[in-house]
Amino acid sequence: MNPRQTAIQAFQNRFSHEPMYVARAPGRVNLLGEHVDYNNGFVLPAAIDRATYVAFSPSPTDWTTLVAADFGEEAQFTALSLPAKTQPDGSPLPEWALYPAGTAWALAGAGHATPAMQAAFSSDIPRGSGLSSSASIEMAFGVAWSKLGGWSLPPMQLALLGQKAENRYVGVNCGIMDQFASACGEADRLMLLDCRSLEYRSLPLPAGTAIVVADTTVRRKLTSGEYNARRAACENAVRLLSSDLPGIQSLRDVSLEQFNRLSHKLPPLEQKRARHVVEEIERTYQVVPLLEQGRTKEFGQLMNACHASLRDLYEVSVPELDSMVAIAQPLPGCFGARLTGAGFGGCTVNLVASDQAGLFARALAPEYERRTGLHPEIYICQASQGAGVQET
């Protein structure tokens, strides 16, 4: 069964009636602009056609009951138990339930009605792969409560409340990109987001291309400490550069020319980390004309350059990611390949000619397995629409 059917079946099995609605929210993959969100740069994600589905109806009681079909587990909460992250019997909410519960907490805190619901959910976004399964859960439940509560919000506002849920309720200090892509995604379009102003626009996915996601099956390790160290290095670089560039607030404010002129004043580690960010933001400035003019090959070259920078300057790659990219880049039909997400494991994203995507996947998987001994998962994806609700 697909995840939509799985969610509906789990709902019927638990609650003995048909759900009234099904909410859907996609995962995302980022094609360019990596590790620049917390430097106020630009990101270029796409929502993908792998998603979380929530089958739901109003609850006849004050209790919200959640069934995680993929885990075979259940959790409950009420408006009173939410702040303590507990179930009505006082036991702690399981980790997976913090994402929908946090969404309810953030929505209620912003004054939006979150009526008790009966819900079952399922997803075909692989967990821990860097494709934002958690943000898709938040956005799916966000639009579900919007439906039951009889209110609506612009997608970006819903994304910001999802980010608040993850930052302050779940306790993961994520940026806005994941929830943004899941809420605001458009079919067959890439989404260019300015992480400072939160202004965004959609750009055409190059004609005749597919997004191929390759999961190394290596799950990220030590990312929180490593992430924090890189964030601190960027902030230190800004502090050191501000003596020559007064008024800068982040590396977004440092041009490539300025950085090349002043980088010798930075310690070696800060110099490497900051060079990646400044050059990556420079790459994103080139995106709009390339995509609008259909210059797919040059866009792919920016993706390749991004991976080299993440590997050599930001040092967030691992051997398995490097192997996947090295195999992919010379394959027929591949315009560009790089790691996507925080790094240290997870997935690569590949922009591939649509008519060669199947051959590409069939060539990539066995060679990766031969080199690493790991069996990868390869997904040929389309850019998809953001979160929404359908009647069953």
Coordinates of C-alpha atoms in Angstrom, one line a residue:
M1 CA 0.0 0.0 0.0
N2 CA 1.1 3.6 -0.6
P3 CA 1.3 5.8 2.5
R4 CA -2.0 7.5 1.8
Q5 CA -3.8 4.1 1.8
T6 CA -1.7 3.0 4.8
A7 CA -2.8 6.1 6.8
I8 CA -6.5 5.5 5.9
Q9 CA -6.3 1.8 6.7
A10 CA -4.7 2.5 10.1
F11 CA -7.4 5.1 10.9
Q12 CA -10.2 2.6 10.0
N13 CA -8.6 -0.1 12.1
R14 CA -8.2 2.1 15.2
F15 CA -11.3 4.2 15.0
S16 CA -13.8 1.9 13.2
H17 CA -15.0 4.5 10.7
E18 CA -13.8 6.4 7.7
P19 CA -11.7 9.5 8.1
M20 CA -13.3 12.7 6.9
Y21 CA -10.1 14.1 5.4
V22 CA -6.5 13.3 4.4
A23 CA -3.7 15.9 4.7
R24 CA -0.6 15.7 2.7
A25 CA 2.7 17.5 3.1
P26 CA 5.9 16.7 1.0
G27 CA 9.5 16.2 1.9
R28 CA 12.1 18.4 0.3
V29 CA 15.5 18.3 -1.4
N30 CA 17.8 21.3 -1.6
L31 CA 19.5 21.8 -5.0
L32 CA 21.8 24.8 -4.1
G33 CA 22.6 27.0 -1.1
E34 CA 23.8 24.6 1.6
H35 CA 24.8 25.7 5.1
V36 CA 24.0 29.3 4.2
D37 CA 20.5 29.6 5.8
Y38 CA 22.0 30.6 9.2
N39 CA 24.2 33.1 7.4
N40 CA 21.1 34.8 5.9
G41 CA 21.9 33.5 2.4
F42 CA 19.7 32.0 -0.3
V43 CA 18.5 28.4 -0.6
L44 CA 16.9 26.6 -3.6
P45 CA 14.8 23.7 -2.4
A46 CA 12.1 21.8 -4.2
A47 CA 9.2 19.9 -2.5
I48 CA 9.3 16.3 -3.7
D49 CA 6.6 13.7 -4.5
R50 CA 7.4 11.8 -1.3
A51 CA 5.2 12.9 1.5
T52 CA 3.5 12.4 4.9
Y53 CA -0.2 11.6 4.8
V54 CA -2.5 12.2 7.8
A55 CA -6.0 10.6 7.8
F56 CA -8.1 12.5 10.3
S57 CA -11.5 13.5 11.7
P58 CA -12.7 15.5 14.7
S59 CA -12.5 13.7 18.0
P60 CA -15.7 13.1 20.0
T61 CA -13.7 13.8 23.2
D62 CA -11.2 16.4 24.3
W63 CA -8.4 14.0 23.6
T64 CA -6.3 14.0 20.4
T65 CA -5.4 10.4 19.5
L66 CA -2.5 9.8 17.1
V67 CA -1.6 6.6 15.4
A68 CA 1.8 6.3 13.9
A69 CA 1.1 3.6 11.3
D70 CA 4.8 3.2 10.3
F71 CA 5.7 2.4 13.9
G72 CA 2.6 0.6 15.1
E73 CA 2.4 3.0 18.0
E74 CA -0.2 5.3 19.5
A75 CA -0.1 8.5 21.6
Q76 CA -2.6 10.9 23.1
F77 CA -2.6 14.4 24.4
T78 CA -5.0 17.1 25.5
A79 CA -4.7 20.9 25.5
L80 CA -3.8 20.7 29.2
S81 CA -1.1 18.0 28.8
L82 CA 0.5 19.7 25.8
P83 CA 2.8 22.1 27.6
A84 CA 4.3 19.3 29.7
K85 CA 4.8 17.1 26.7
T86 CA 2.9 14.3 28.4
Q87 CA 0.0 12.1 27.7
P88 CA -3.2 12.4 29.8
D89 CA -2.0 9.6 32.1
G90 CA 1.2 11.6 32.8
S91 CA 3.6 9.4 30.8
P92 CA 5.9 11.3 28.4
L93 CA 4.9 11.6 24.7
P94 CA 7.0 9.4 22.5
E95 CA 9.6 11.1 20.4
W96 CA 7.7 10.8 17.1
A97 CA 4.6 12.4 18.7
L98 CA 6.5 15.6 19.7
Y99 CA 6.3 16.8 16.0
P100 CA 2.4 16.8 15.8
A101 CA 2.1 17.8 19.4
G102 CA 4.6 20.7 19.0
T103 CA 2.6 21.9 16.0
A104 CA -0.5 22.0 18.0
W105 CA 1.3 23.8 20.8
A106 CA 2.8 26.4 18.4
L107 CA -0.6 27.0 16.6
A108 CA -2.5 27.3 19.9
G109 CA 0.1 29.7 21.2
A110 CA -0.5 31.9 18.1
G111 CA -4.2 32.0 18.8
H112 CA -5.3 29.4 16.2
A113 CA -7.9 26.8 17.2
T114 CA -6.6 23.2 17.4
P115 CA -9.7 21.0 18.0
A116 CA -9.0 17.5 19.3
M117 CA -8.7 15.0 16.4
Q118 CA -8.4 11.4 15.7
A119 CA -5.6 10.8 13.3
A120 CA -3.4 8.2 11.7
F121 CA -0.3 9.0 9.6
S122 CA 2.2 7.4 7.3
S123 CA 5.1 8.6 5.2
D124 CA 7.3 7.4 2.3
I125 CA 10.0 9.9 3.2
P126 CA 12.9 7.9 4.6
R127 CA 13.6 9.0 8.2
G128 CA 17.0 10.4 9.0
S129 CA 18.0 10.7 5.3
G130 CA 18.0 14.5 5.2
L131 CA 14.7 14.9 3.2
S132 CA 12.8 16.6 6.0
S133 CA 10.4 14.0 7.2
S134 CA 9.9 15.9 10.4
A135 CA 9.0 19.2 8.7
S136 CA 6.5 17.3 6.5
I137 CA 4.8 15.9 9.6
E138 CA 4.5 19.4 11.1
M139 CA 3.1 20.8 7.9
A140 CA 0.6 17.9 7.4
F141 CA -0.7 18.3 10.9
G142 CA -0.7 22.1 10.5
V143 CA -3.0 22.0 7.5
A144 CA -5.1 19.3 9.2
W145 CA -5.7 21.6 12.2
S146 CA -6.4 24.5 9.8
K147 CA -9.2 22.4 8.3
L148 CA -10.7 21.4 11.7
G149 CA -10.2 24.8 13.3
G150 CA -11.8 26.6 10.3
W151 CA -8.9 29.1 9.9
S152 CA -6.3 29.7 7.2
L153 CA -2.8 31.1 7.1
P154 CA -0.4 32.0 4.3
P155 CA 1.9 29.0 3.8
M156 CA 4.9 30.9 5.0
Q157 CA 3.2 31.8 8.3
L158 CA 2.4 28.1 8.8
A159 CA 6.0 27.2 8.0
L160 CA 7.2 29.7 10.6
L161 CA 5.0 28.1 13.3
G162 CA 6.2 24.7 12.3
Q163 CA 9.8 25.9 12.7
K164 CA 8.9 27.3 16.2
A165 CA 7.5 23.9 17.1
E166 CA 10.7 22.2 16.1
N167 CA 13.0 24.8 17.7
R168 CA 11.1 25.3 21.0
Y169 CA 9.0 22.2 21.5
V170 CA 11.0 19.3 19.9
G171 CA 14.3 21.1 20.7
V172 CA 16.0 20.9 17.2
N173 CA 17.5 24.3 16.2
C174 CA 16.6 24.0 12.5
G175 CA 16.3 26.9 10.0
I176 CA 13.2 27.8 8.0
M177 CA 14.0 26.0 4.8
D178 CA 12.5 22.6 5.5
Q179 CA 9.1 23.8 6.6
F180 CA 9.1 26.5 3.9
A181 CA 9.6 24.0 1.1
S182 CA 7.0 21.6 2.5
A183 CA 4.4 24.4 2.9
C184 CA 5.1 26.6 -0.1
G185 CA 6.4 24.1 -2.8
E186 CA 5.0 24.2 -6.3
A187 CA 4.7 21.5 -8.9
D188 CA 7.6 21.4 -11.4
R189 CA 9.2 24.5 -9.8
L190 CA 12.2 25.2 -7.6
M191 CA 11.7 27.7 -4.7
L192 CA 14.3 30.4 -4.2
L193 CA 14.2 31.7 -0.6
D194 CA 16.0 34.7 0.8
C195 CA 16.6 33.5 4.4
R196 CA 17.0 37.1 5.7
S197 CA 13.8 38.7 4.3
L198 CA 11.8 35.5 3.9
E199 CA 10.8 36.7 0.4
Y200 CA 10.7 33.9 -2.1
R201 CA 9.9 33.2 -5.7
S202 CA 9.5 30.1 -7.8
L203 CA 11.7 29.3 -10.7
P204 CA 11.3 26.7 -13.5
L205 CA 12.8 23.2 -13.0
P206 CA 14.9 22.9 -16.2
A207 CA 12.8 21.4 -19.0
G208 CA 13.3 17.7 -19.6
T209 CA 15.0 17.0 -16.2
A210 CA 14.3 14.9 -13.2
I211 CA 15.5 15.2 -9.6
V212 CA 17.1 11.9 -8.6
V213 CA 17.7 11.5 -4.9
A214 CA 20.3 8.9 -3.9
D215 CA 20.2 7.7 -0.3
T216 CA 23.7 6.5 0.9
T217 CA 21.9 4.7 3.8
V218 CA 24.6 6.2 6.1
R219 CA 22.7 8.0 8.8
R220 CA 24.1 11.3 10.1
K221 CA 26.3 11.1 13.2
L222 CA 27.6 13.9 15.5
T223 CA 25.8 16.5 13.4
S224 CA 24.6 18.7 16.3
G225 CA 28.1 19.3 17.7
E226 CA 29.6 19.6 14.2
Y227 CA 26.8 21.9 13.1
N228 CA 27.2 24.1 16.1
A229 CA 31.0 24.3 15.5
R230 CA 30.5 25.5 11.9
R231 CA 27.9 28.0 12.9
A232 CA 30.3 29.4 15.6
A233 CA 33.2 29.6 13.0
C234 CA 31.0 31.6 10.7
E235 CA 30.0 34.0 13.5
N236 CA 33.6 34.4 14.5
A237 CA 34.6 35.2 10.9
V238 CA 31.9 37.9 10.9
R239 CA 33.3 39.4 14.1
L240 CA 36.9 39.4 12.8
L241 CA 35.9 40.9 9.4
S242 CA 33.7 43.6 11.0
S243 CA 36.8 45.6 12.0
D244 CA 37.4 46.2 8.2
L245 CA 33.7 45.9 7.2
P246 CA 31.8 47.8 9.9
G247 CA 28.1 47.1 9.9
I248 CA 28.1 43.6 8.5
Q249 CA 25.7 41.3 10.3
S250 CA 26.4 38.0 8.7
L251 CA 28.5 36.5 5.9
R252 CA 25.6 37.4 3.5
D253 CA 26.9 41.0 3.8
V254 CA 30.5 40.1 2.6
S255 CA 31.1 40.1 -1.2
L256 CA 33.4 37.7 -2.8
E257 CA 35.8 40.6 -3.7
Q258 CA 35.8 41.8 -0.1
F259 CA 36.4 38.3 1.2
N260 CA 39.3 37.6 -1.1
R261 CA 40.9 40.9 -0.1
L262 CA 40.5 40.3 3.7
S263 CA 40.5 36.5 4.2
H264 CA 44.2 36.5 5.1
K265 CA 43.2 38.1 8.4
L266 CA 41.2 35.1 9.4
P267 CA 42.5 32.0 11.2
P268 CA 42.8 29.0 8.8
L269 CA 39.6 27.2 10.0
E270 CA 37.4 30.3 9.9
Q271 CA 38.9 31.1 6.5
K272 CA 37.8 27.8 5.1
R273 CA 34.3 27.8 6.6
A274 CA 33.6 31.4 5.6
R275 CA 35.0 30.9 2.1
H276 CA 32.4 28.1 1.5
V277 CA 29.6 30.4 2.7
V278 CA 30.6 33.5 0.7
E279 CA 31.2 31.5 -2.5
E280 CA 28.0 29.5 -2.1
I281 CA 26.0 32.6 -1.7
E282 CA 27.7 34.0 -4.8
R283 CA 26.7 30.8 -6.7
T284 CA 23.0 31.3 -5.7
Y285 CA 23.1 34.8 -7.2
Q286 CA 23.7 33.1 -10.5
V287 CA 20.7 30.9 -10.3
V288 CA 17.9 33.1 -11.6
P289 CA 19.3 33.8 -15.1
L290 CA 20.5 30.3 -15.6
L291 CA 17.1 28.7 -14.8
E292 CA 15.1 31.3 -16.6
Q293 CA 17.3 30.9 -19.7
G294 CA 17.3 27.1 -19.5
R295 CA 21.1 26.9 -19.1
T296 CA 20.9 23.5 -17.4
K297 CA 24.5 22.5 -17.9
E298 CA 25.8 25.6 -16.2
F299 CA 23.4 25.2 -13.4
G300 CA 24.6 21.6 -12.9
Q301 CA 28.2 22.9 -12.8
L302 CA 27.2 25.1 -9.8
M303 CA 25.9 22.0 -8.0
N304 CA 29.2 20.2 -8.7
A305 CA 31.1 23.2 -7.3
C306 CA 28.9 23.2 -4.2
H307 CA 29.7 19.6 -3.4
A308 CA 33.5 20.2 -3.8
S309 CA 33.2 23.2 -1.4
L310 CA 31.1 21.2 1.1
R311 CA 33.7 18.5 1.0
D312 CA 36.9 20.5 1.0
L313 CA 36.1 23.8 2.8
Y314 CA 33.1 23.1 5.0
E315 CA 34.1 19.5 5.6
V316 CA 30.6 18.1 6.1
S317 CA 30.9 15.2 3.6
V318 CA 31.8 11.6 4.3
P319 CA 33.4 9.0 2.0
E320 CA 30.1 7.4 1.1
L321 CA 28.6 10.8 -0.1
D322 CA 31.8 11.5 -2.0
S323 CA 31.6 8.0 -3.7
M324 CA 28.0 8.6 -4.7
V325 CA 28.8 12.0 -6.2
A326 CA 32.0 10.7 -8.0
I327 CA 30.0 7.9 -9.6
A328 CA 27.1 10.1 -10.6
Q329 CA 28.8 13.1 -12.1
P330 CA 30.2 11.4 -15.2
L331 CA 27.2 9.2 -15.9
P332 CA 25.2 10.0 -19.1
G333 CA 22.4 12.5 -18.6
C334 CA 23.8 13.8 -15.3
F335 CA 24.0 17.6 -15.2
G336 CA 25.1 18.0 -11.6
A337 CA 25.4 16.0 -8.3
R338 CA 26.1 16.9 -4.7
L339 CA 25.3 16.1 -1.2
T340 CA 22.1 17.6 0.1
G341 CA 21.2 18.6 3.6
A342 CA 23.5 19.0 6.6
G343 CA 25.9 16.3 5.5
F344 CA 27.7 13.6 7.5
G345 CA 25.5 11.1 5.8
G346 CA 22.1 11.1 4.2
C347 CA 21.4 11.7 0.5
T348 CA 22.8 13.2 -2.7
V349 CA 20.7 15.2 -5.1
N350 CA 21.3 14.7 -8.8
L351 CA 19.8 16.7 -11.7
V352 CA 19.4 14.3 -14.6
A353 CA 17.9 14.3 -18.1
S354 CA 14.4 12.8 -17.7
D355 CA 14.8 10.3 -20.5
Q356 CA 18.0 8.9 -18.9
A357 CA 16.9 9.0 -15.3
G358 CA 16.1 5.3 -15.2
L359 CA 19.4 4.3 -16.8
F360 CA 21.2 6.7 -14.4
A361 CA 19.6 5.0 -11.4
R362 CA 20.4 1.5 -12.6
A363 CA 24.1 2.4 -13.2
L364 CA 24.5 4.4 -10.0
A365 CA 23.2 1.8 -7.5
P366 CA 25.4 -1.2 -8.3
E367 CA 28.6 0.8 -8.6
Y368 CA 28.0 2.5 -5.2
E369 CA 27.3 -0.9 -3.7
R370 CA 30.5 -2.3 -5.2
R371 CA 32.6 0.5 -3.8
T372 CA 31.1 0.8 -0.4
G373 CA 29.3 -2.5 0.4
L374 CA 26.1 -0.6 1.1
H375 CA 22.8 -1.0 -0.8
P376 CA 21.5 2.5 -1.7
E377 CA 18.0 3.6 -2.2
I378 CA 17.5 5.7 -5.4
Y379 CA 14.3 7.8 -5.9
I380 CA 13.4 9.5 -9.2
C381 CA 11.4 12.5 -8.0
Q382 CA 9.3 15.3 -9.3
A383 CA 8.9 18.7 -7.8
S384 CA 5.5 18.7 -6.1
Q385 CA 2.9 20.9 -4.6
G386 CA 3.1 22.0 -1.0
A387 CA 0.9 20.9 1.9
G388 CA -2.9 20.6 1.5
V389 CA -6.0 18.7 2.6
Q390 CA -8.4 16.5 0.6
E391 CA -11.7 15.0 1.5
T392 CA -11.6 11.2 1.5

